Tab-separated table of C-alpha atoms in Angstrom:
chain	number	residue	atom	x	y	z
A	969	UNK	CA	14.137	-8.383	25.379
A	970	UNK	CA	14.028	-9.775	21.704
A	971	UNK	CA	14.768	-13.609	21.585
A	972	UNK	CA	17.767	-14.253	19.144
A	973	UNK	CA	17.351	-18.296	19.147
A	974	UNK	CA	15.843	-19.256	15.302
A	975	UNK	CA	12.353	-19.275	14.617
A	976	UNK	CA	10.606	-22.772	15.381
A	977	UNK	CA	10.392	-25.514	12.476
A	978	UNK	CA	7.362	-28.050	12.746
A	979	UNK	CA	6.296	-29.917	9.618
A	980	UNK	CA	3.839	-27.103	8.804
A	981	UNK	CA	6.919	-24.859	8.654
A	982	UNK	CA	9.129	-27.056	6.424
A	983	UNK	CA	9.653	-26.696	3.056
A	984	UNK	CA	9.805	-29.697	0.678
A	985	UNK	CA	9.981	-28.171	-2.247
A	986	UNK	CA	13.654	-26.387	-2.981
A	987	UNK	CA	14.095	-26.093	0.636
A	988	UNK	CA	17.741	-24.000	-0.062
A	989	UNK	CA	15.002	-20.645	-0.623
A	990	UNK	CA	14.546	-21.525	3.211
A	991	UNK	CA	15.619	-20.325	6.271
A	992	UNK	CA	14.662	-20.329	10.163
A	993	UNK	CA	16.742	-17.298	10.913
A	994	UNK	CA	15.100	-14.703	13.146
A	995	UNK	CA	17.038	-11.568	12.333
A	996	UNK	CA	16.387	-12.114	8.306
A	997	UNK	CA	12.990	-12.992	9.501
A	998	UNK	CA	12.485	-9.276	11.509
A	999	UNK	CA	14.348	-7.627	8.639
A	1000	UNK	CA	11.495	-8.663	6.268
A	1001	UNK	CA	8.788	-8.017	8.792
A	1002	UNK	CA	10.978	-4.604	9.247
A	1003	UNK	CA	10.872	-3.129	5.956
A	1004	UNK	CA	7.109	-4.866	4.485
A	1005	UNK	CA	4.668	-2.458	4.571
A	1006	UNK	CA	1.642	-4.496	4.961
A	1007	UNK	CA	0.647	-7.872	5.715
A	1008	UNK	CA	-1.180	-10.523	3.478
A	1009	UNK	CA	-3.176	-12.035	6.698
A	1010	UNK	CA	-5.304	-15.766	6.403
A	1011	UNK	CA	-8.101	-16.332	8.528
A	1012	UNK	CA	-10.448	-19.134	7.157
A	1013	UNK	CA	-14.214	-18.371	8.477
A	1014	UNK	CA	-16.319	-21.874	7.926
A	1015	UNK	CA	-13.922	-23.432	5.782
A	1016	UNK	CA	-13.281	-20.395	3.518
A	1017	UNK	CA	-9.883	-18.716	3.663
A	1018	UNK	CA	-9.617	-14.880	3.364
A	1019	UNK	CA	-6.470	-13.753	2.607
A	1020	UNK	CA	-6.593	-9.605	3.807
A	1021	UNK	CA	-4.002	-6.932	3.189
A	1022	UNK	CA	-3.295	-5.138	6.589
A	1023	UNK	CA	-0.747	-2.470	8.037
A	1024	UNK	CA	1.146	-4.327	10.885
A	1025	UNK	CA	4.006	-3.384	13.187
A	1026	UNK	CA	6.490	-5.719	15.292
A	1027	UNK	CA	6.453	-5.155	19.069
A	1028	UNK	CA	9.569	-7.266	20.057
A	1029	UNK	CA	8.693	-10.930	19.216
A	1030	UNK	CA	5.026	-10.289	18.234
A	1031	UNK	CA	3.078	-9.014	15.094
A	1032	UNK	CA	0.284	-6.670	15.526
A	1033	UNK	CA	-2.434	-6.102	13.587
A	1034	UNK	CA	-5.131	-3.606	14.318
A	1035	UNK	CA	-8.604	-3.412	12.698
A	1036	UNK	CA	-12.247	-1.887	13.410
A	1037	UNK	CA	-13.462	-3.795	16.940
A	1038	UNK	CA	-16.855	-5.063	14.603
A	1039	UNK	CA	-15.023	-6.812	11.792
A	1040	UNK	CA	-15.939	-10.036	11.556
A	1041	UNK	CA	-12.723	-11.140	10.943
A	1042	UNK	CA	-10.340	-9.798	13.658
A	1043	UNK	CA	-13.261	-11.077	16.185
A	1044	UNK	CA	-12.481	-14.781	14.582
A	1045	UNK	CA	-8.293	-13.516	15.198
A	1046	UNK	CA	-9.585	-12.789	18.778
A	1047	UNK	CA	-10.697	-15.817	19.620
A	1048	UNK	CA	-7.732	-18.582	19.250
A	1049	UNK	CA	-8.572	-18.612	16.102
A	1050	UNK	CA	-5.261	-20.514	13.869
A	1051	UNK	CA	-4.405	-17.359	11.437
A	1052	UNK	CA	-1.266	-16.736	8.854
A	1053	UNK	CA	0.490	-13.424	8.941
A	1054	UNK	CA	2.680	-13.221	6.084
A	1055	UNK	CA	4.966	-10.751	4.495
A	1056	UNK	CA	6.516	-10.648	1.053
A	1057	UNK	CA	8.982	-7.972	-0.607
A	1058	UNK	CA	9.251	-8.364	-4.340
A	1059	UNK	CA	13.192	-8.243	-5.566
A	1060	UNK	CA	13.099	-8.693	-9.079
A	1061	UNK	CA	11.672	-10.974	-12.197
A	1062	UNK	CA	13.710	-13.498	-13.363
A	1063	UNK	CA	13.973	-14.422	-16.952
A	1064	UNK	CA	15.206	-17.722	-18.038
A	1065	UNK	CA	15.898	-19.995	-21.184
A	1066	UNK	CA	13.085	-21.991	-21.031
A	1067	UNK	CA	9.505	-20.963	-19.925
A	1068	UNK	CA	9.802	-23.428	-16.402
A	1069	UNK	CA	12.776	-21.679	-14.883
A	1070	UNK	CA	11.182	-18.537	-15.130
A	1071	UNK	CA	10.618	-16.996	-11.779
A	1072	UNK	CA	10.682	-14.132	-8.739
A	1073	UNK	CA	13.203	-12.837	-6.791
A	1074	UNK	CA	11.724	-12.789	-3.496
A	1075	UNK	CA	11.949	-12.369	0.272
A	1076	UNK	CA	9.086	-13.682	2.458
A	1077	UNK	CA	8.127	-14.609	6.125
A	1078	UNK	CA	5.210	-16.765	6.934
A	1079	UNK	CA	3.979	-16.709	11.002
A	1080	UNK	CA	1.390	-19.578	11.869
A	1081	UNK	CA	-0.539	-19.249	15.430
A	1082	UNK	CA	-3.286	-17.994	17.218
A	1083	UNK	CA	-3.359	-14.442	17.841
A	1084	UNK	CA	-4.373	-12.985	21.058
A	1085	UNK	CA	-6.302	-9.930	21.739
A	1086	UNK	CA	-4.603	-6.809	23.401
A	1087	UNK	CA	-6.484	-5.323	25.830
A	1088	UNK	CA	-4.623	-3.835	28.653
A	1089	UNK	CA	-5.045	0.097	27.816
A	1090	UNK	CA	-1.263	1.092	28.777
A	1091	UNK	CA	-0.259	-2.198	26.156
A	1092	UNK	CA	-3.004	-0.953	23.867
A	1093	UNK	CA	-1.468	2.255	23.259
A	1094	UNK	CA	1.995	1.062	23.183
A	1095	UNK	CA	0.793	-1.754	20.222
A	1096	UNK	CA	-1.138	1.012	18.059
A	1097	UNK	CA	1.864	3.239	18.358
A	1098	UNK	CA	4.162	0.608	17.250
A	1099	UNK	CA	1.885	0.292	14.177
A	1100	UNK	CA	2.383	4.009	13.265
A	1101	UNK	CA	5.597	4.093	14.223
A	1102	UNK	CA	6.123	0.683	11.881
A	1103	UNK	CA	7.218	2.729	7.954
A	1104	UNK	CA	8.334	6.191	10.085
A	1105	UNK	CA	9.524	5.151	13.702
A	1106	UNK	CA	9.039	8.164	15.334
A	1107	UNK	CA	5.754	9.634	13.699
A	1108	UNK	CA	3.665	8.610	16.610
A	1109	UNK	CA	5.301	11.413	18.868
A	1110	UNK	CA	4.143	13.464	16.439
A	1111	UNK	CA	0.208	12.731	16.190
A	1112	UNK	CA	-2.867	13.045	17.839
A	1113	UNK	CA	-2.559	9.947	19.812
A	1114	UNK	CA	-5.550	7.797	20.195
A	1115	UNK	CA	-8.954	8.987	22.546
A	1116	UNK	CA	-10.976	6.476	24.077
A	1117	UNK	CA	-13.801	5.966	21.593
A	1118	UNK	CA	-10.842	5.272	19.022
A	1119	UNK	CA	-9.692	3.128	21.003
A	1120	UNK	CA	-13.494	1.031	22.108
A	1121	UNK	CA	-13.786	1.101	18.083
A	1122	UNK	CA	-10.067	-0.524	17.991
A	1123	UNK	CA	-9.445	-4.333	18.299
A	1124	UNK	CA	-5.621	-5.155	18.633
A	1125	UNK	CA	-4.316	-8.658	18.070
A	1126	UNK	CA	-0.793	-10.076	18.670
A	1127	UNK	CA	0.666	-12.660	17.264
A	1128	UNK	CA	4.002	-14.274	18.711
A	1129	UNK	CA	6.587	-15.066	15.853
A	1130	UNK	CA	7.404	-18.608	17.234
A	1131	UNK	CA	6.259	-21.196	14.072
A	1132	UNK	CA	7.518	-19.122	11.375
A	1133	UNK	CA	9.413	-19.521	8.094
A	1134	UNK	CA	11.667	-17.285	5.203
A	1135	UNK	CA	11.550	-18.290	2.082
A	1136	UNK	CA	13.286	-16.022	-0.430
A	1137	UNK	CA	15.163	-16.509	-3.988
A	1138	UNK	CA	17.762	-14.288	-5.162
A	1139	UNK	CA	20.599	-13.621	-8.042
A	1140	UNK	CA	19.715	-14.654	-11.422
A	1141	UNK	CA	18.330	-17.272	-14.118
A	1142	UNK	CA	19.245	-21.094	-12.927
A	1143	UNK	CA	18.880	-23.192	-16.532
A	1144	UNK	CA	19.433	-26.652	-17.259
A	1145	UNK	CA	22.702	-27.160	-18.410
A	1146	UNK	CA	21.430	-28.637	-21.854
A	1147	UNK	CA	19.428	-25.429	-22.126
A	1148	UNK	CA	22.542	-23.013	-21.688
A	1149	UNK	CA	23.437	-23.157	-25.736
A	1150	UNK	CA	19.801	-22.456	-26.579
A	1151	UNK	CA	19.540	-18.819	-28.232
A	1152	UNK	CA	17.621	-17.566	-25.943
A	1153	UNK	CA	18.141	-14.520	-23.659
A	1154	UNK	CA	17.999	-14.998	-19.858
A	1155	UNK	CA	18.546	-12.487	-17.165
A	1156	UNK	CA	16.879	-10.575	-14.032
A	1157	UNK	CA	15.535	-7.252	-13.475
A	1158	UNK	CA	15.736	-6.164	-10.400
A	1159	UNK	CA	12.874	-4.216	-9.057
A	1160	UNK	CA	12.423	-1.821	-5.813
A	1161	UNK	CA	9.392	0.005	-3.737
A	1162	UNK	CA	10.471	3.725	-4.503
A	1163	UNK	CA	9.309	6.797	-2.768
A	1164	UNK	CA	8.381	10.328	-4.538
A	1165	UNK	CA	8.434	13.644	-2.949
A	1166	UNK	CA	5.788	13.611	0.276
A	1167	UNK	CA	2.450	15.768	-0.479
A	1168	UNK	CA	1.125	18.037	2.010
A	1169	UNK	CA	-2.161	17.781	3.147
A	1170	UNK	CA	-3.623	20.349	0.172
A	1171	UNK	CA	-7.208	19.921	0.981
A	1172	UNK	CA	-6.666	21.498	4.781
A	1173	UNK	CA	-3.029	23.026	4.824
A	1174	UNK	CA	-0.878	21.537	8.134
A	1175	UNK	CA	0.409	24.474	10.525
A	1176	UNK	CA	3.182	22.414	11.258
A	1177	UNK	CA	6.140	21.722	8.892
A	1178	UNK	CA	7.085	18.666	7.429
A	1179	UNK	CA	9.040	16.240	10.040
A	1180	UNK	CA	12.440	14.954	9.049
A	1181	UNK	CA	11.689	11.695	9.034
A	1182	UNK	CA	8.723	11.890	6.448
A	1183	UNK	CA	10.819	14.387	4.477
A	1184	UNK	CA	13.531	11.761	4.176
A	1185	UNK	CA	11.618	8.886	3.812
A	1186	UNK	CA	13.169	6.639	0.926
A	1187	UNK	CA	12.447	3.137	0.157
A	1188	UNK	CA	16.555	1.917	0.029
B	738	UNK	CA	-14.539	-13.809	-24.850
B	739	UNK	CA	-14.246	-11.752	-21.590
B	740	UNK	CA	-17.029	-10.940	-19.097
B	741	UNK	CA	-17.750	-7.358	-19.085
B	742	UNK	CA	-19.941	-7.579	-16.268
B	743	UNK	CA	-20.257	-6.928	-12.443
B	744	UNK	CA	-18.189	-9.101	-10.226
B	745	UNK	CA	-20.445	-11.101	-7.788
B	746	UNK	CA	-21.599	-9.517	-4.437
B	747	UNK	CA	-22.223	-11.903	-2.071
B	748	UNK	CA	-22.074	-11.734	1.951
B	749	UNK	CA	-18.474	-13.000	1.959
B	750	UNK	CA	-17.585	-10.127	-0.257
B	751	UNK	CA	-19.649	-7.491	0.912
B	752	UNK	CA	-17.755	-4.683	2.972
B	753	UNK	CA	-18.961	-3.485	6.238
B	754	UNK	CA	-16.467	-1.125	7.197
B	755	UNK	CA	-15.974	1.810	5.090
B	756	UNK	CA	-17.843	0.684	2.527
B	757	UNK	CA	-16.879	3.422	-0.071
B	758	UNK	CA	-13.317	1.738	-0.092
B	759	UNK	CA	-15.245	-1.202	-2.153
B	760	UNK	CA	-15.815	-1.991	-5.901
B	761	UNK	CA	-17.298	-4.553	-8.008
B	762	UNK	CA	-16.256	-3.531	-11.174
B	763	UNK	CA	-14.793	-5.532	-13.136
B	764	UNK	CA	-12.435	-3.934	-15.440
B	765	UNK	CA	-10.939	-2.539	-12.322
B	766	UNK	CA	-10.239	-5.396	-11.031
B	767	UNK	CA	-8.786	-6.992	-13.741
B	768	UNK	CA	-6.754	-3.868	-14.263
B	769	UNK	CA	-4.851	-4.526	-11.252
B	770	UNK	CA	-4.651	-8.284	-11.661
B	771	UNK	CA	-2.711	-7.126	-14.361
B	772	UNK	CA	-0.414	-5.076	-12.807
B	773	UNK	CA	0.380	-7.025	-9.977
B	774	UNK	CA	3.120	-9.297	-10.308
B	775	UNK	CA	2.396	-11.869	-7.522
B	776	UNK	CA	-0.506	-13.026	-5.557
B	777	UNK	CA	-0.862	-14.158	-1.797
B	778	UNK	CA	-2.963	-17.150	-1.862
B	779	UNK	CA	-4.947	-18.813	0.947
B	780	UNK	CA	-5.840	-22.035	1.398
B	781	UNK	CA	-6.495	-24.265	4.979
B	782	UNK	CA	-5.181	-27.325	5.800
B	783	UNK	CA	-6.486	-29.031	8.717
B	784	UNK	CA	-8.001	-25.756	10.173
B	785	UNK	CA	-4.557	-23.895	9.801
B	786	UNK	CA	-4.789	-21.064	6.526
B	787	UNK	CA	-1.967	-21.020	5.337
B	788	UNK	CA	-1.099	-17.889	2.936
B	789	UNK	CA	1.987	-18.367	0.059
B	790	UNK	CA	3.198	-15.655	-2.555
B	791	UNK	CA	2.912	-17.136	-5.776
B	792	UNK	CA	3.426	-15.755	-9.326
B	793	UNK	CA	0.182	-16.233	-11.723
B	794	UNK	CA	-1.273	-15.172	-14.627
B	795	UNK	CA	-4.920	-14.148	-15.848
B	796	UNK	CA	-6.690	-16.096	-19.022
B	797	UNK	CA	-9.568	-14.383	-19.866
B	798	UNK	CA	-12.483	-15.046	-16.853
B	799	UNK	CA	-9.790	-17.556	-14.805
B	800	UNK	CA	-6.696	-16.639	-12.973
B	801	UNK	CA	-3.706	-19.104	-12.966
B	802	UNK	CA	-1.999	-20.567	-10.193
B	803	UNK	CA	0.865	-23.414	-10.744
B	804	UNK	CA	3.434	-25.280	-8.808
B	805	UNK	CA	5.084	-28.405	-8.095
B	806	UNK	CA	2.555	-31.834	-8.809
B	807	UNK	CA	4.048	-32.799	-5.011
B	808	UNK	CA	2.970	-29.527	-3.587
B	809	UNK	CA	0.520	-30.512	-0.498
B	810	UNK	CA	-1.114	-27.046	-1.194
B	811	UNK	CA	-1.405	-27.558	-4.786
B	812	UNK	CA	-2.590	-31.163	-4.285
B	813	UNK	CA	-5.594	-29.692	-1.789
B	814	UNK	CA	-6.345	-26.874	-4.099
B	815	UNK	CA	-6.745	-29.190	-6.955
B	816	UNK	CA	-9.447	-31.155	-4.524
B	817	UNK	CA	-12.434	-28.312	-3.941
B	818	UNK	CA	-10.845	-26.798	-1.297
B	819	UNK	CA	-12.138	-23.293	-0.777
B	820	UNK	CA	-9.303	-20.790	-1.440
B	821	UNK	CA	-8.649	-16.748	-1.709
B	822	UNK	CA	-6.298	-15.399	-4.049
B	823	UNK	CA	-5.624	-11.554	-3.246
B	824	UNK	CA	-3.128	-8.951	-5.279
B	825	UNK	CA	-2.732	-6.178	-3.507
B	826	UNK	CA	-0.522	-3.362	-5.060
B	827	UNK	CA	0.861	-0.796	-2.584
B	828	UNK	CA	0.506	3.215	-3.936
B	829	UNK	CA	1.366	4.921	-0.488
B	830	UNK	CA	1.625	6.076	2.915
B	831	UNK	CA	-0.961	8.293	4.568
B	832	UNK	CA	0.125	10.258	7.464
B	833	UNK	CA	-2.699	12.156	9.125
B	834	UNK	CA	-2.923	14.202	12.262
B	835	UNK	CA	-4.148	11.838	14.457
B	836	UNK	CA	-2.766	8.418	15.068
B	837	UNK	CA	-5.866	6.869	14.057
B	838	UNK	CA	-6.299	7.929	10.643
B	839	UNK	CA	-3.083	7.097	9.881
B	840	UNK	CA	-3.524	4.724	6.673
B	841	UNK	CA	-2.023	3.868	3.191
B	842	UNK	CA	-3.125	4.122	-0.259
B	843	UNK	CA	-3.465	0.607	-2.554
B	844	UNK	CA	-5.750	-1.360	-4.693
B	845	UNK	CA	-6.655	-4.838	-3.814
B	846	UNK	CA	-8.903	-7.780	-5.558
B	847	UNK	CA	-9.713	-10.642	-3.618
B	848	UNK	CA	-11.246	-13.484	-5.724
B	849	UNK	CA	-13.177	-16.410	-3.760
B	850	UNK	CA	-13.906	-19.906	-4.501
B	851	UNK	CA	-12.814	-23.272	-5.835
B	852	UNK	CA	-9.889	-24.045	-7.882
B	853	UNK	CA	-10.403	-26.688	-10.570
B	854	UNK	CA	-7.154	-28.286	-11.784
B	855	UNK	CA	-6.127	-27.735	-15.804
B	856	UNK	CA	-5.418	-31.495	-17.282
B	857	UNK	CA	-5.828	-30.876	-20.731
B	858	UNK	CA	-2.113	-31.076	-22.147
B	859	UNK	CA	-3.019	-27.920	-25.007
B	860	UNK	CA	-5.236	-26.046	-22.257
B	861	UNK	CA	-2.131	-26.376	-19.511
B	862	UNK	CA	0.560	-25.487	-21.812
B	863	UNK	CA	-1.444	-22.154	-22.704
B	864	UNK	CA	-2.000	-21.626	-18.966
B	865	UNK	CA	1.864	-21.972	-18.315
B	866	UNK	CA	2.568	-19.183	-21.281
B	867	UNK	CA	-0.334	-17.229	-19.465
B	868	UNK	CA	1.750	-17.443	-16.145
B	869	UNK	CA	5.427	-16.300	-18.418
B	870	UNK	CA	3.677	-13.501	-20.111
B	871	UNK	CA	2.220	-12.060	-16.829
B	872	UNK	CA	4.771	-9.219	-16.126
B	873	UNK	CA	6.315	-8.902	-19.797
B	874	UNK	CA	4.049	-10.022	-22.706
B	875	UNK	CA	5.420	-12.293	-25.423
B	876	UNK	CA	7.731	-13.519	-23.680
B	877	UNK	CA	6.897	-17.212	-23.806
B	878	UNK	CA	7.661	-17.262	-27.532
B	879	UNK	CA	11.144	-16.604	-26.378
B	880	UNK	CA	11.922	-18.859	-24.556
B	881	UNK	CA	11.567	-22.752	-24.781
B	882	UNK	CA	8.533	-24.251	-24.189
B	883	UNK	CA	7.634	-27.007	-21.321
B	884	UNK	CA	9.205	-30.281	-22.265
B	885	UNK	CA	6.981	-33.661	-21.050
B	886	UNK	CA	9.155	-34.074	-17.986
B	887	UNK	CA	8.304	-30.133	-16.560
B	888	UNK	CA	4.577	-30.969	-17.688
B	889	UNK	CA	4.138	-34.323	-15.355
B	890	UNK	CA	5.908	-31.793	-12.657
B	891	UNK	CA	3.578	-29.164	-12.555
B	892	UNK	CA	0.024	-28.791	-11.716
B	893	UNK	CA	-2.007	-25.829	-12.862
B	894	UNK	CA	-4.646	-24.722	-11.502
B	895	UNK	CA	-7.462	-21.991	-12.425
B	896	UNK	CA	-9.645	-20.021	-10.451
B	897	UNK	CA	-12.899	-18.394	-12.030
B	898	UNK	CA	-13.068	-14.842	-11.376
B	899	UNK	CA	-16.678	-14.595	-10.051
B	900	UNK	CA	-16.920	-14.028	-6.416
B	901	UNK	CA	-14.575	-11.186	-5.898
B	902	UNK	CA	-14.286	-7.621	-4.820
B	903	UNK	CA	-11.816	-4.747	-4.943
B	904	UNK	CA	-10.998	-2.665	-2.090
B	905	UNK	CA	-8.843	-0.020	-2.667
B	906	UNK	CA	-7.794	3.796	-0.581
B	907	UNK	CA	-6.524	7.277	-3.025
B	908	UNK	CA	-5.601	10.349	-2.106
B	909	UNK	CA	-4.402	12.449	0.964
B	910	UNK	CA	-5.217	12.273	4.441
B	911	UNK	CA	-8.881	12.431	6.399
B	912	UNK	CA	-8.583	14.067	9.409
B	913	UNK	CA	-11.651	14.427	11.771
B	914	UNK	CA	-12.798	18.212	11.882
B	915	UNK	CA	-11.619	18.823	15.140
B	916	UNK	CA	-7.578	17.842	14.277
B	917	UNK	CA	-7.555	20.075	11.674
B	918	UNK	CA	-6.085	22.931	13.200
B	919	UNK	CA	-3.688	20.794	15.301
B	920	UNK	CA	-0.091	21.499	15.103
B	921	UNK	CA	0.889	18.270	13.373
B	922	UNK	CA	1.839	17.607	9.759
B	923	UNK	CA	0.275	15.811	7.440
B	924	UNK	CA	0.000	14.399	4.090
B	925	UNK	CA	1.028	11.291	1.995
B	926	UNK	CA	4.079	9.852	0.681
B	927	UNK	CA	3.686	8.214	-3.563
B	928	UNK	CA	5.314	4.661	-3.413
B	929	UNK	CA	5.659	2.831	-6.930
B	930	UNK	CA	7.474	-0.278	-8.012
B	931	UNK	CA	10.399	0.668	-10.139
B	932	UNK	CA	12.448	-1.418	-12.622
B	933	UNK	CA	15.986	-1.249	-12.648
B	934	UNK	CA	18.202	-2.143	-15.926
B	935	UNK	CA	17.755	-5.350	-16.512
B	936	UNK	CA	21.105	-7.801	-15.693
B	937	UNK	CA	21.994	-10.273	-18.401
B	938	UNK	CA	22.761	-13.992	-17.018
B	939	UNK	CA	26.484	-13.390	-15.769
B	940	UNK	CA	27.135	-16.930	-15.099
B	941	UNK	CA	26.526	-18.155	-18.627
B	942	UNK	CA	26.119	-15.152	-20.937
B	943	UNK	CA	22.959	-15.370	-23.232
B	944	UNK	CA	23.415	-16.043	-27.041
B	945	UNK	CA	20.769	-13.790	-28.205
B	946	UNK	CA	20.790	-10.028	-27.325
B	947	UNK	CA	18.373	-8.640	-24.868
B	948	UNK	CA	14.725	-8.649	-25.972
B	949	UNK	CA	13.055	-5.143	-26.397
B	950	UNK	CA	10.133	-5.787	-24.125
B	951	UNK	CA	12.687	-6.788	-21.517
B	952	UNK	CA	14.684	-3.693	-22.059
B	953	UNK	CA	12.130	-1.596	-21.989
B	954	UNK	CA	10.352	-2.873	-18.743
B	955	UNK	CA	9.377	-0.698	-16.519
B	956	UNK	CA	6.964	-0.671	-13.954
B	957	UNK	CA	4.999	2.597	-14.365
């Protein structure tokens, strides 16, 4: 069962800076980590960060993030290694009157921890599937699912969303009032992830239709 | 004047896993710096990475990162803290016929090192247009410029693009031989950021009509 209660704030979680773009609520926090399609994920390997782009999927109250069994990097995740998982969904530019109040509109989640490895077969599966499943729930019914060598050259890591933050901006330009009279335009453009029409396979034909749920796949 | 040459290879940038997913061209890389309209940057604090969104901007060799003077993770970038700054641009979603291959099409740079912090009043103030021209060119010469106040409040901060790499996926899905001929769909699904028509400020309604290169953004 999902926990409802709001996500935990420690002083690594708080924001100081504008700290009304914040929030510790969980269900804005799994409707981010809902609709993202990958993860930005930090892992800092003697001192250096890496910041990675990776395809993710919620199981209940944990992230999970697959990767090849060898990379260096999800054997650091393995091993209570402190990583950041976070998600961000671009909204829109903001244009102001002066060059300061320019900005983003924005929703993101940040998830602090350590990640733990996955390696109960029957929890495997279910975690990889949930990954698939994570843009087209469903699609795993619908595919090969993994054999055991993919699934030796698979590591699986979850993380639990407990230290976690939103931070998000939305609407349009905020000036300083003495700024409001300057001639100047100032405005917002909203912008949105869009889908075009899905592509079959044209290098090796499918012998099975196109599923309903690719075929209607939209991006809002 | 730009550097035309190779990005630099080093272990921390070198890919082991699928390897012909890697580039160290240049110009590539700096074509999607371009594009990309924020960056997820890593830095660690105590141990802890901690990965924020943040807009920036490119000036020549250097990409630009600012944010509040009070920012703890501005403050330990400005010190010779290691960090990673990584655009990743999302193109699509690759549905194959096995679980496994399941994967999704984008091009990423990830750019390595130290930041060093921009003091230099004429330098910083050409950073900070750098950062309001990102998405829509010219547009710091319509707007007003940085008073003395927002310049004390801000620290900018430039990273040298040297240690870097791209990593990016194309194309349809890559099935193993042996799923070819299952009876599963497959294919990929185009996803592109899309511009909507721009909203003028509602709550105080500009006194100069809409600039042209903000009426005719559009993202692809």
């Amino acid at each position: 069962m999902e926990n409802r209660g709001p996500l935990e704030r420690t002083p690594r979680t708080t924001l100081h800076r504008i700290p009304d773009r914040g929030s510790y609520d969980r269900d804005l926090a799994y409707s981010i980590l809902d609709e993202g399609l990958y993860a930005s994920v930090g892992i800092a390997v003697e001192g250096q960060p890496f910041v990675i782009p990776m395809v993710y999927g919620r199981m209940g109250d944990r992230l999970i993030l697959h990767g090849a069994a060898a990379s260096r990097l999800l054997k650091a995740g393995a091993k209570s290694t402190p990583i950041c998982v976070t998600v961000t969904l671009v909204d829109g530019l903001v244009f102001a009157r002066s060059g300061f109040h320019h900005s983003m509109n924005y929703r993101s989640v940040m998830v602090l921890g350590e990640a733990t490895e996955i390696t109960d077969t029957e929890e495997k599966l279910r975690a990889l599937d949930v990954i698939v499943d994570h843009a087209v729930p469903g699609r795993s019914k619908e595919t090969r699912p993994p054999n055991r060598k993919e699934l030796v050259a698979t590591r699986v890591l979850a993380l639990s969303i407990v230290e976690a933050s939103v931070k998000m901006r939305t609407g349009g330009p905020k000036d300083d009032d003495e700024d409001l009279e300057l001639e100047y335009w100032a405005g917002h453009v909203p912008l949105r992830l869009v889908a075009s029409e899905p592509i079959s396979d044209a290098a090796h034909p499918p012998r099975a239709p196109m599923p309903e749920a690719v075929a209607s796949y939209r991006r809002r």
